mmCIF file of C-alpha atoms and ligand atoms in Angstrom:
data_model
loop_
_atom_site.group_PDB
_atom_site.id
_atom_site.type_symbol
_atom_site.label_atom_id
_atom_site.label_comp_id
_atom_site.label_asym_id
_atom_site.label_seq_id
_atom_site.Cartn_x
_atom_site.Cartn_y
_atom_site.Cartn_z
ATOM 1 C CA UNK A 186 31.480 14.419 -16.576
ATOM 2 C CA UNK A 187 29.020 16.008 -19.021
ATOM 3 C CA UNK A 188 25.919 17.902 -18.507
ATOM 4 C CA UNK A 189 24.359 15.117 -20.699
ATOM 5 C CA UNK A 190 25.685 12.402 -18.249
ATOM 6 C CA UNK A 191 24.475 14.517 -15.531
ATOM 7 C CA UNK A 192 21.130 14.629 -16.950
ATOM 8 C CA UNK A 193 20.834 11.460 -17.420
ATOM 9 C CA UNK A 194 21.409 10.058 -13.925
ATOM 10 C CA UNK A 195 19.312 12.715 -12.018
ATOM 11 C CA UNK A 196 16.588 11.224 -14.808
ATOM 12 C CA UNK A 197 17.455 7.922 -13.860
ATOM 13 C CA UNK A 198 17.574 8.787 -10.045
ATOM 14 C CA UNK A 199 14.098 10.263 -10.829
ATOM 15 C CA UNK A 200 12.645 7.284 -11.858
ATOM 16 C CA UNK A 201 14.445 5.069 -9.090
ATOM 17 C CA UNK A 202 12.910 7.486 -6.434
ATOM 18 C CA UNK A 203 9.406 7.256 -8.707
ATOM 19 C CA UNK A 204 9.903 3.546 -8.820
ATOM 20 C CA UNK A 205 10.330 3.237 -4.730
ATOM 21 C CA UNK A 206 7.062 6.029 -4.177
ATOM 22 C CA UNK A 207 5.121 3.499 -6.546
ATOM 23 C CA UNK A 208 5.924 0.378 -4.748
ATOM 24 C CA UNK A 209 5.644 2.194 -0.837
ATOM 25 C CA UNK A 210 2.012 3.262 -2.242
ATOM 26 C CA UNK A 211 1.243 -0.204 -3.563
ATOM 27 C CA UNK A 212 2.778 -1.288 -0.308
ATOM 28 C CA UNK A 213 0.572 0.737 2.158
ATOM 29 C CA UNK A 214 -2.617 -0.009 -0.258
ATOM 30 C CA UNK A 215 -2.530 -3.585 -0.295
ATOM 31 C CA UNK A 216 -1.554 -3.610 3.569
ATOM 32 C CA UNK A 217 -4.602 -1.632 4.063
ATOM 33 C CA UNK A 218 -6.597 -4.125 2.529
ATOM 34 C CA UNK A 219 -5.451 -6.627 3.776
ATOM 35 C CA UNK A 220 -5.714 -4.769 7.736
ATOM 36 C CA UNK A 221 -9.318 -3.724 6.826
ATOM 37 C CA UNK A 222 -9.939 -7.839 6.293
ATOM 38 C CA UNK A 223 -8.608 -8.871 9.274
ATOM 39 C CA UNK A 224 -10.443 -6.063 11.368
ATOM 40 C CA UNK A 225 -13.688 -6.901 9.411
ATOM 41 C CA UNK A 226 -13.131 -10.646 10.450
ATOM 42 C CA UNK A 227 -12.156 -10.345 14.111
ATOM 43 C CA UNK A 228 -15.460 -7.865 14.521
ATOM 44 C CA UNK A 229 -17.726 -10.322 12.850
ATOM 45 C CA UNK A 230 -16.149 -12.885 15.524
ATOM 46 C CA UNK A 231 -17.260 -10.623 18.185
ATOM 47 C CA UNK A 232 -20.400 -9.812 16.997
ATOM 48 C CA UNK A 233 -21.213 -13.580 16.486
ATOM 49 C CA UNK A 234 -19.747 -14.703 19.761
ATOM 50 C CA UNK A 235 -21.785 -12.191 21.636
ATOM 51 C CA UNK A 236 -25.305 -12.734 19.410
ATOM 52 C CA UNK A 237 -25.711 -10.050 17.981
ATOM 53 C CA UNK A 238 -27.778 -9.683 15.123
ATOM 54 C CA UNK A 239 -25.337 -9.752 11.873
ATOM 55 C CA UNK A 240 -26.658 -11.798 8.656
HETATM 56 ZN ZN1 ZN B 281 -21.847 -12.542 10.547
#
């Protein structure tokens, strides 16, 4: 094995780990979202169902 090979994977493993922080982060954005929507919703239930004043 050469130090150039050996460069080259840690690069590659680099941009795998890179690659895999990205996505998580996308991951844990978009679940956010998408938690913040459903929490918005289900209090907007509650304030309906219990009259009070909302829009
Ligand atoms: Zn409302």
């Amino acid at each position: 094995m050469t130090t150039q090979t050996v460069a080259v994977q840690s690069s590659s493993r680099l941009y795998a780990v890179l690659g895999a922080a990205l996505l998580g982060i996308t991951m844990i954005v978009l679940a956010g979202h998408v938690q913040a929507a459903a929490l918005h919703d289900a209090a907007h239930d509650v304030r309906h169902a219990t009259g009070f004043p909302c829009h």
